[in-house]
Every structure is written in C-alpha cells, then in structure tokens.
Short mmCIF file of C-alpha atoms and ligand atoms in Angstrom, two decimals:
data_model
loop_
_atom_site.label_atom_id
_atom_site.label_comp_id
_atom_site.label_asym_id
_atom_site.label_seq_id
_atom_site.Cartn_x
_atom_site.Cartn_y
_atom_site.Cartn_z
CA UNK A 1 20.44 -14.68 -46.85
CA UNK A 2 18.20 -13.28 -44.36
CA UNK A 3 16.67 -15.24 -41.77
CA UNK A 4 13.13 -14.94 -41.22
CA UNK A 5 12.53 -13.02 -37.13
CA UNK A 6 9.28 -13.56 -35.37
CA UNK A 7 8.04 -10.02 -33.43
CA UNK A 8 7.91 -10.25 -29.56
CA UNK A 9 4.41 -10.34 -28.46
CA UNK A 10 2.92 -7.84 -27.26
CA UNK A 11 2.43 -7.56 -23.49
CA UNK A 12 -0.91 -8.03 -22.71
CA UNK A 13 -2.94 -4.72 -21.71
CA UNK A 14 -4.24 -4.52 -18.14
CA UNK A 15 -7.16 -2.27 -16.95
CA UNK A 16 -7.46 -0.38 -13.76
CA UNK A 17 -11.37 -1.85 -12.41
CA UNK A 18 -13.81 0.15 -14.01
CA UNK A 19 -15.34 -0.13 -10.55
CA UNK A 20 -14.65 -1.37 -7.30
CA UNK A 21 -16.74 -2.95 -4.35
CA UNK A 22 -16.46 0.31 -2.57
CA UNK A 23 -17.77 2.50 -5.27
CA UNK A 24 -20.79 0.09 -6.18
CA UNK A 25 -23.55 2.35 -4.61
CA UNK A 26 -21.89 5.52 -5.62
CA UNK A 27 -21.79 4.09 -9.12
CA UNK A 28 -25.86 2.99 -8.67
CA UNK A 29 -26.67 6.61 -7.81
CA UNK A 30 -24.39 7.74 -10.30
CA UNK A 31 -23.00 5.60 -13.05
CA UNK A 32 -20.83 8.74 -14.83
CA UNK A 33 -18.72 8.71 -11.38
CA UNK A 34 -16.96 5.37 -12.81
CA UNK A 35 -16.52 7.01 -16.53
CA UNK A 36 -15.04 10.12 -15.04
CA UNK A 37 -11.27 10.64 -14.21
CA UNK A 38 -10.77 9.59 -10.62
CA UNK A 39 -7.78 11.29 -8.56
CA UNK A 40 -5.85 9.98 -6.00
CA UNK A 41 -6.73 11.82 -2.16
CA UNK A 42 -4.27 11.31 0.72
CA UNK A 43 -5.82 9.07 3.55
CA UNK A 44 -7.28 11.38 5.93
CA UNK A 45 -6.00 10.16 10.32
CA UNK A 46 -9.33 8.61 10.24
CA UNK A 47 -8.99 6.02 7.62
CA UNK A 48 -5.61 5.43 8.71
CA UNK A 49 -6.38 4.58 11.62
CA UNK A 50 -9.23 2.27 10.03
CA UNK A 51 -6.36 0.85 7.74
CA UNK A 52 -4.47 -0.42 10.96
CA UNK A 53 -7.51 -1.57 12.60
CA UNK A 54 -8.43 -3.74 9.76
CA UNK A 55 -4.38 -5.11 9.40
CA UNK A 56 -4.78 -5.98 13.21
CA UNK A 57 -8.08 -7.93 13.68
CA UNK A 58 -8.32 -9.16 9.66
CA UNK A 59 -5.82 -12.30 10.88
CA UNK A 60 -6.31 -16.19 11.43
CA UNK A 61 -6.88 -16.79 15.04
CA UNK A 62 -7.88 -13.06 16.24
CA UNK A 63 -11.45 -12.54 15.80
CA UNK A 64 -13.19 -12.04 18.95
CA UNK A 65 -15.48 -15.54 19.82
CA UNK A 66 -18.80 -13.66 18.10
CA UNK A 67 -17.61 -13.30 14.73
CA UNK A 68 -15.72 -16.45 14.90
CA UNK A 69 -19.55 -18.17 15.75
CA UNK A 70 -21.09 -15.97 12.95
CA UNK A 71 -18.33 -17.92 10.93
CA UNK A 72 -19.34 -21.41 11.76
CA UNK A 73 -16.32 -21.52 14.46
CA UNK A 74 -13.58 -21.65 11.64
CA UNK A 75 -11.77 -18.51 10.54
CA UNK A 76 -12.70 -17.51 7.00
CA UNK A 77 -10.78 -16.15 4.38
CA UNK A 78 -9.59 -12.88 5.15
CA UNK A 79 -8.59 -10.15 2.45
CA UNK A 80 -9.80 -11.68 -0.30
CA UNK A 81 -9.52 -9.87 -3.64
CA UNK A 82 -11.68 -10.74 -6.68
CA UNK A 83 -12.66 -9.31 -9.56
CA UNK A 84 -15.37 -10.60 -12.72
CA UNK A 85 -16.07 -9.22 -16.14
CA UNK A 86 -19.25 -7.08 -15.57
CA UNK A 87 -19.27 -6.18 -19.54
CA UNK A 88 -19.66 -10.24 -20.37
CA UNK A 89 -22.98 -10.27 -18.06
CA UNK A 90 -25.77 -9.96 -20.70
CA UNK A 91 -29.23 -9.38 -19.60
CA UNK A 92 -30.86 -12.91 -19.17
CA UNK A 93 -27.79 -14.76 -20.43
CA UNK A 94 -27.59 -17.84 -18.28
CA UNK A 95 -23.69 -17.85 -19.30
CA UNK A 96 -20.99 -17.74 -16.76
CA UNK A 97 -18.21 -14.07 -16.76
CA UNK A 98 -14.82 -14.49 -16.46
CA UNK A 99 -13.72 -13.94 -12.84
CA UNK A 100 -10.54 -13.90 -11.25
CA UNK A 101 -9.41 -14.22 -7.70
CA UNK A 102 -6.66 -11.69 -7.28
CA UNK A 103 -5.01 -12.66 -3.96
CA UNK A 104 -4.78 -12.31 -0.65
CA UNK A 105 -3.61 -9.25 1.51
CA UNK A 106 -2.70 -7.50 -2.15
CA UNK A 107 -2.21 -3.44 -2.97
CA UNK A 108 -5.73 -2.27 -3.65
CA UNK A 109 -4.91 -1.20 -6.92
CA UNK A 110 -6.39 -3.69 -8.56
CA UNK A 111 -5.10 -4.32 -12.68
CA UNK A 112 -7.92 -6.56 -14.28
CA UNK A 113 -7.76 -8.27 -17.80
CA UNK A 114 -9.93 -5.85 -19.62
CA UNK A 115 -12.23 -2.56 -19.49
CA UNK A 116 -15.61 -2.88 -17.41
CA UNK A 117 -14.27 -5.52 -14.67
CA UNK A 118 -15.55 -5.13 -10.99
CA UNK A 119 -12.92 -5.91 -8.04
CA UNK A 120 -12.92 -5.80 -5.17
CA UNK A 121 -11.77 -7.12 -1.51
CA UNK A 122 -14.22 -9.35 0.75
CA UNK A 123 -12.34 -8.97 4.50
CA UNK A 124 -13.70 -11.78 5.26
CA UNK A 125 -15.15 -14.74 2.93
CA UNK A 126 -16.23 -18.24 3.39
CA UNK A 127 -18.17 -20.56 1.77
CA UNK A 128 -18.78 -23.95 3.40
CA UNK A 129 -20.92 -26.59 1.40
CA UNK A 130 -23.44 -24.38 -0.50
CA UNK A 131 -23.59 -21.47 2.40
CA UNK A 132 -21.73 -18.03 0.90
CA UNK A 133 -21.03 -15.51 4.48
CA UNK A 134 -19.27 -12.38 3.62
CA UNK A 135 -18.43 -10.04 6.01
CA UNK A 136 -17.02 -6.63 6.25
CA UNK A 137 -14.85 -4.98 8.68
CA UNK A 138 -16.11 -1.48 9.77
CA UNK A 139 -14.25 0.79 12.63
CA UNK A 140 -16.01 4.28 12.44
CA UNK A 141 -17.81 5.61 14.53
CA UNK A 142 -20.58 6.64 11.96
CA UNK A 143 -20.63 3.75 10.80
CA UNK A 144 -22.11 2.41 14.19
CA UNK A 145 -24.20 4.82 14.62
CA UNK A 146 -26.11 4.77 11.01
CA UNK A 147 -24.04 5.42 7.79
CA UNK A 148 -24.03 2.06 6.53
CA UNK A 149 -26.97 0.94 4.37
CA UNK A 150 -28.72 -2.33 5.46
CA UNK A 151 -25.66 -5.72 4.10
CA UNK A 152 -28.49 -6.84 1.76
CA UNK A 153 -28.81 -3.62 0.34
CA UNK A 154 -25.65 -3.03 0.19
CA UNK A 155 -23.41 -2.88 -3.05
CA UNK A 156 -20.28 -3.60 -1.66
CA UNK A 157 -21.50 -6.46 0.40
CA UNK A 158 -23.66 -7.66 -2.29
CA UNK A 159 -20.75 -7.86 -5.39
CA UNK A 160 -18.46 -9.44 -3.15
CA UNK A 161 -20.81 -12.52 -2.65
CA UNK A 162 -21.34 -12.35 -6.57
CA UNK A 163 -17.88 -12.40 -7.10
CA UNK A 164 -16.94 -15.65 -4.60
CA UNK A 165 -20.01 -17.25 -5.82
CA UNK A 166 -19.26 -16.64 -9.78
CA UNK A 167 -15.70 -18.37 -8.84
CA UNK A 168 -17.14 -21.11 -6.99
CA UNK A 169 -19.34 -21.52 -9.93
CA UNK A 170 -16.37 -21.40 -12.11
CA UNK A 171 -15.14 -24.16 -10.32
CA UNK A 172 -17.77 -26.47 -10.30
CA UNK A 173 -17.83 -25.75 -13.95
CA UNK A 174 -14.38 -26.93 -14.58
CA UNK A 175 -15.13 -30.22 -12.48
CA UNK A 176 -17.82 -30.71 -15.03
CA UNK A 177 -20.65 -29.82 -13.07
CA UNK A 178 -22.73 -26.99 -11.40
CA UNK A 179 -23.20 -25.11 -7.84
CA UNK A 180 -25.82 -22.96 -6.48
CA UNK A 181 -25.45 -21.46 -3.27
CA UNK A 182 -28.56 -22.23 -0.94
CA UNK A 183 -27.99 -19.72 1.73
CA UNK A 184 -26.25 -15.82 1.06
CA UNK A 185 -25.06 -14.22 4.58
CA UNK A 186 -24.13 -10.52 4.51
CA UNK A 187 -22.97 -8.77 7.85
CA UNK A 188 -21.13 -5.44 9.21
CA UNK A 189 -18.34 -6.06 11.94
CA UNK A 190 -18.68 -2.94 13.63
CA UNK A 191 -15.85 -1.80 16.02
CA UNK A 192 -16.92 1.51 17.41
CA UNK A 193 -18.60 0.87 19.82
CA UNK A 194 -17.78 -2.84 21.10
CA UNK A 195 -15.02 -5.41 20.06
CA UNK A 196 -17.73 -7.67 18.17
CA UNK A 197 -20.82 -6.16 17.24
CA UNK A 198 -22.56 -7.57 14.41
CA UNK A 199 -25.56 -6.67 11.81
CA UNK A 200 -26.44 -9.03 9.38
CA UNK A 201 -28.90 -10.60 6.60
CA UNK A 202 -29.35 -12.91 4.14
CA UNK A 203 -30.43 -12.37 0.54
CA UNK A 204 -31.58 -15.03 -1.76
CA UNK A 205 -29.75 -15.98 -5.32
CA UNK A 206 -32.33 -14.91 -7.41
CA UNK A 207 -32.43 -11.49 -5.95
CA UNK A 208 -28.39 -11.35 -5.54
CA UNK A 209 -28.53 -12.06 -9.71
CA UNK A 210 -31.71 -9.39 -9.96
CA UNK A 211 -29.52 -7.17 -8.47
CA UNK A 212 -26.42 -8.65 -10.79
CA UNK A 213 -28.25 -7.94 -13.67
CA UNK A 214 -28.77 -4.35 -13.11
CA UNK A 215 -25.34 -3.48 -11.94
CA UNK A 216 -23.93 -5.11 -14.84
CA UNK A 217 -26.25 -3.51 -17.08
CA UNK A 218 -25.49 -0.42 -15.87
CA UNK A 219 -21.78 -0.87 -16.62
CA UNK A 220 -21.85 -1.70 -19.94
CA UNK A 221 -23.90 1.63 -21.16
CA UNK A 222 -22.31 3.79 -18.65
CA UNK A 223 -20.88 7.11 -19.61
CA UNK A 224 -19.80 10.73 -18.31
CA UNK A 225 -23.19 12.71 -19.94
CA UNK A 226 -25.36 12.50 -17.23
CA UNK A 227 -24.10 13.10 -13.72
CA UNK A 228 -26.99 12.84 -10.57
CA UNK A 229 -25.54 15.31 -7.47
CA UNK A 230 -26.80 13.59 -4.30
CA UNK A 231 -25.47 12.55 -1.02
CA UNK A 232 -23.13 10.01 -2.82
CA UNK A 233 -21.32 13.02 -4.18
CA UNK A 234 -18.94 13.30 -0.71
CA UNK A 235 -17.32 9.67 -1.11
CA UNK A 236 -17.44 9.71 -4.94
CA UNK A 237 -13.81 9.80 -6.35
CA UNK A 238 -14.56 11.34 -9.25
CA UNK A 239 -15.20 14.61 -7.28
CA UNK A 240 -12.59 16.61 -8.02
CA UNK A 241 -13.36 16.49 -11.95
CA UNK A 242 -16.86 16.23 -11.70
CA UNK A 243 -18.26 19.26 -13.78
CA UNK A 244 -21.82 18.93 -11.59
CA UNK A 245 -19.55 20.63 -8.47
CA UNK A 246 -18.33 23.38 -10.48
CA UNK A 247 -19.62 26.60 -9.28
CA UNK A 248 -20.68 25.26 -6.00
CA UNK A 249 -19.95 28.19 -3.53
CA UNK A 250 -21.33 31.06 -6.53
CA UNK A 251 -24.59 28.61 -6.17
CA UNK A 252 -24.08 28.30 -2.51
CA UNK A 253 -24.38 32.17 -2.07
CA UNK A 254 -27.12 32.82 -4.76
CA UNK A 255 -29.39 30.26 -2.49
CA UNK A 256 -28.58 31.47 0.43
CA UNK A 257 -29.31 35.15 -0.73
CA UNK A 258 -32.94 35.25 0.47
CA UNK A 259 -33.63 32.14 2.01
CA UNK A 260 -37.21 33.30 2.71
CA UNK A 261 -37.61 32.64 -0.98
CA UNK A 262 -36.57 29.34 -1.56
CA UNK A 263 -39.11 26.40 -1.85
CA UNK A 264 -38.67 23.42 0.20
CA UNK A 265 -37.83 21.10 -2.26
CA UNK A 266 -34.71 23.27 -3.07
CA UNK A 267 -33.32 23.51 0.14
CA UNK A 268 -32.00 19.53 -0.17
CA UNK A 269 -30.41 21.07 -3.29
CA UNK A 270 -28.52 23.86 -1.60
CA UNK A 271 -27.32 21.79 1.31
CA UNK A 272 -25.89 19.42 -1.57
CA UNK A 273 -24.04 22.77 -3.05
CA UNK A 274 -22.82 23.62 1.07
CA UNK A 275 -21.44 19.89 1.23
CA UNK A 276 -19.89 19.95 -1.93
CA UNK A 277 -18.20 23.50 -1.28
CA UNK A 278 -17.01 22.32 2.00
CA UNK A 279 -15.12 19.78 0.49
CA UNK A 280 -14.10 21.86 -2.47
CA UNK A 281 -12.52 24.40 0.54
CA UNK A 282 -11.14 21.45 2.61
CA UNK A 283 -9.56 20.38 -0.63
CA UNK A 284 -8.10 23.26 -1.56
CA UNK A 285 -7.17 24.60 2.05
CA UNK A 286 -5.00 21.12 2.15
CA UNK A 287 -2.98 21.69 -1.16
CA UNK A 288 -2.07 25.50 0.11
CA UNK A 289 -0.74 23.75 3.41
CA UNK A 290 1.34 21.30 1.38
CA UNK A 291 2.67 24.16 -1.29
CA UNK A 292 3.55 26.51 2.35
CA UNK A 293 5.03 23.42 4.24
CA UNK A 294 7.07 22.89 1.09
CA UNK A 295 8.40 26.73 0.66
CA UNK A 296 8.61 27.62 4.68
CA UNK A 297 6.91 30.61 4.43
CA UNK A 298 5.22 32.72 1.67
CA UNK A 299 5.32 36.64 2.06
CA UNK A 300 2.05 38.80 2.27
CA UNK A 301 3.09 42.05 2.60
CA UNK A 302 5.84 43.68 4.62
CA UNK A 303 4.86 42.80 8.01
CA UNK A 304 2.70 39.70 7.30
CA UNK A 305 3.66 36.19 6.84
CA UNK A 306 2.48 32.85 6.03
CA UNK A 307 3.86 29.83 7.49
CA UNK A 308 2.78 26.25 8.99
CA UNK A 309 3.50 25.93 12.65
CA UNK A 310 2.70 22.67 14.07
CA UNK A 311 1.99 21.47 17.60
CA UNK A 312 0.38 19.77 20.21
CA UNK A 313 -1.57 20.79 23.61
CA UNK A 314 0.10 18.50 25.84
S1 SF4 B 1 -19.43 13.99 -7.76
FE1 SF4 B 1 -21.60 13.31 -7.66
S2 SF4 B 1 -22.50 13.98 -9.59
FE2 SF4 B 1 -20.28 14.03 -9.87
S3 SF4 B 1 -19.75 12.04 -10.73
FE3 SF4 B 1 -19.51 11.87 -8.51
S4 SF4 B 1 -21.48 11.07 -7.79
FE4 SF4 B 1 -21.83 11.86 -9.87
#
C-alpha cells in the first residue's frame, strides 16, 4: 500500500532591491541603471575610511550636542534598514505597499520579498508624535564643499522618510486606525570640515508622495532600452555594463581632434566621454595591478619587467 507524501514547500524566492536609497537619483536620471547588471567594485581608501567613520559616530550616546538638539535631545535610531514594494504603488491609489523594516546595523545587501522593492538604510531615524527627522551621515570632503544635492531634493533622503513613514502607517493601520506625519525633517551631518555641521529642510507629505508617485512609477515601467549619459554616470553601478560607455576613449579622441570645431553644446558631451574613459582606465589599470600582484612579475621582453613594488615616503 503506498502512503500518500506531501512535497516540501518550496523556499520562498528573495530579490536583491531593484533599487536602493543610494541609487535613487542615479535611477531618476537614469531608470535603465537599475535594469542593468550591476557589478561589485572594491571600496576605494576613501569610502573606507567613510565606512569607519560612520561605525564610530552612528552609536547611542556619541553624537556631538548639535545633532543630538537637531534630534529633540534623544538619540534616534541609528542604521535603520527598510525596504517597501515600489511595484504595489499605483498612480493615485490611496492603498498602503508592503514595507518591511530589515534591521538594525545589517550587511547592506539587502534580500527583499519580491522584484521592484526599494531598501535602503536611514543612519539616523526618528519619529516622535507625528514629526518624521531623517538624517544622513556624510564624511567627504566634497561632500562639504558642494556634491550633495539640497535633503529635500534629495532621493536618498527623501525614500528613507517614505519608507519609516509607510511603516509607521502600517502600524497605525494594524491598530485600526491612521497616521499622517505633520512635519518631514531632512538633514546632512557633514564631518569634513567640523565635528557637527548640519544642513537641513523640511518637505511637506503631499510633495514627499508627489515625489513617491513618480519614483514608483518609474520603477514599475523601467527597462534597459533607453540609457541617459550624464554626470550620474560616475556613481552609477551599472557602469561597467552599460553599453552608453562603450567606445568612450575612440569618442574621446574623435572630439578632441579639432576642438576648434566643436559647438558648445557638445563640449558637455565630450567631457562626459573624458569622465567616463577615466574611469574605464582607472578600472582597468586596477584589475592589471591585481592579475601582476597575483603572478609577481609578468615578462616584457628580455630586459624589461613588470612587477608591483609597494612603499611608503616616510
Ligand atoms: S552608466 Fe550612465 S547611461 Fe549607463 S546606465 Fe548608468 S547612469 Fe545610465
């Protein structure tokens, strides 16, 4: 007699985040840099050093008295990952996504429930009654001096508050009722320069879900057929199998060729081609010094070598 077996189920699938807070205003200037095969880069001594910053100051009791005040005196949340279902945000649908908060302190490599989810980490997050402050952590030095859009205008700033405030919403939800935040405070820790500088603004909920609505509705028609070169290109991760780069330095040369000839409104174009071939030459410049490191030396002819010697001035 045989005796009737029941199948394991099947493990759930997880997703990588289609995007991430990071990549939200690469993705706005370029949605196919999301659709795109993304490779992993090594961490440059800069952002390294930016990693340890961050794992030093990021910590109950250390920020300096400024931020605390900016905080309301009480130490937020710090490292907090989220992530919410951009595909399930219809145009004009009142309806709330799924969300998720992913942890604290966590890998960022993110696995989400299902294709088109956002994530993303908010350094530091609090929301107190029905004020939402999120702030971000930034030690460069270009940073200070520039680089950073404007918090309200910016993407990463901007989805993290969406994502806290779709969870808070969640929860109110699931308590039966509803919350809307009345107050949305966006700031820039900057480092470089002094211990606690600060920029900040506020935004509004009705322009944080204007702004919702087009993200999201971006994400769901996404795809790889139309790519836009601009100065996103340099922190895009989809770089290195962008087909917009290819051919970079042959362009870079045929522009250059008789300068006197080229309108104005091309030269933007060919200092996007010199950018992009830098980093095409760092790139590859890198992997040779790996592949030499790795095989000691490499012969060029009979009285030439090529090896890696390493050192220090002091
Ligand atoms: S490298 Fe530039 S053009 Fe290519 S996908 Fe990224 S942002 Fe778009």
């Amino acid at each position: 007699m045989s005796q009737a077996t029941s199948s394991p189920a099947a493990p759930p699938l997880v997703y990588a985040p289609f995007i991430t807070a990071s990549g939200v205003d690469v993705f706005l200037a370029c949605p196919a840099s999301a659709v795109l095969p993304r490779t992993h880069r090594e961490r440059g001594t800069a952002a390294q050093a930016g990693t340890e910053e961050h794992a030093i100051r990021l910590l109950p009791g250390k920020l300096p008295p400024k931020i605390l005040a900016w905080f309301g005196g009480r130490d937020p949340i710090f490292e907090a990952a989220l992530a919410v279902d951009c595909a399930a945000v219809d145009d004009g649908s009142p309806s709330l996504p799924q969300a998720k908060f992913l942890g604290q302190f966590i890998d960022r490599a993110y696995v989400v429930p299902g294709p088109r989810w956002w994530a993303g980490s908010a350094d530091m997050l609090d929301i107190t009654g029905d004020v939402v402050s999120v702030a971000d952590l930034k030690t460069g030095q270009g940073q200070a001096r520039g680089s950073l859009p404007a918090p309200d205008k910016s993407g990463q700033l901007l989805s993290l508050a969406w994502g806290a405030i779709v969870l808070r919403q969640l929860r109110a939800r699931a308590e039966g009722g509803t919350w809307t935040p009345s107050r949305i405070r966006l700031a820039w820790w900057l480092t470089a320069d002094a211990e606690d500088d600060i920029i900040d603004a506020e935004i509004s909920y009705d322009a944080l879900m204007l702004w919702v609505q087009t993200l999201c509705h971006k994400v769901r028609t996404a795809t790889a057929k139309h790519m836009y070169r601009g100065p996103q290109c340099i922190g895009c991760g989809a770089f290195d199998s962008c087909p917009a780069q290819g051919g970079a330095l042959r362009r870079v040369l045929a522009g250059v060729a008789d300068l006197t000839a080229v309108p104005d409104d091309q030269i933007a174009t060919i200092w996007q081609d010199i950018v992009a071939a830098h980093r095409i030459l760092d790139d590859a410049e890198a992997a040779l010094k790996l592949r030499v490191e790795r095989d000691g030396e490499v012969v060029l002819s009979d009285t030439h070598r090529l090896k890696m010697i390493r050192g220090t001035d002091t």
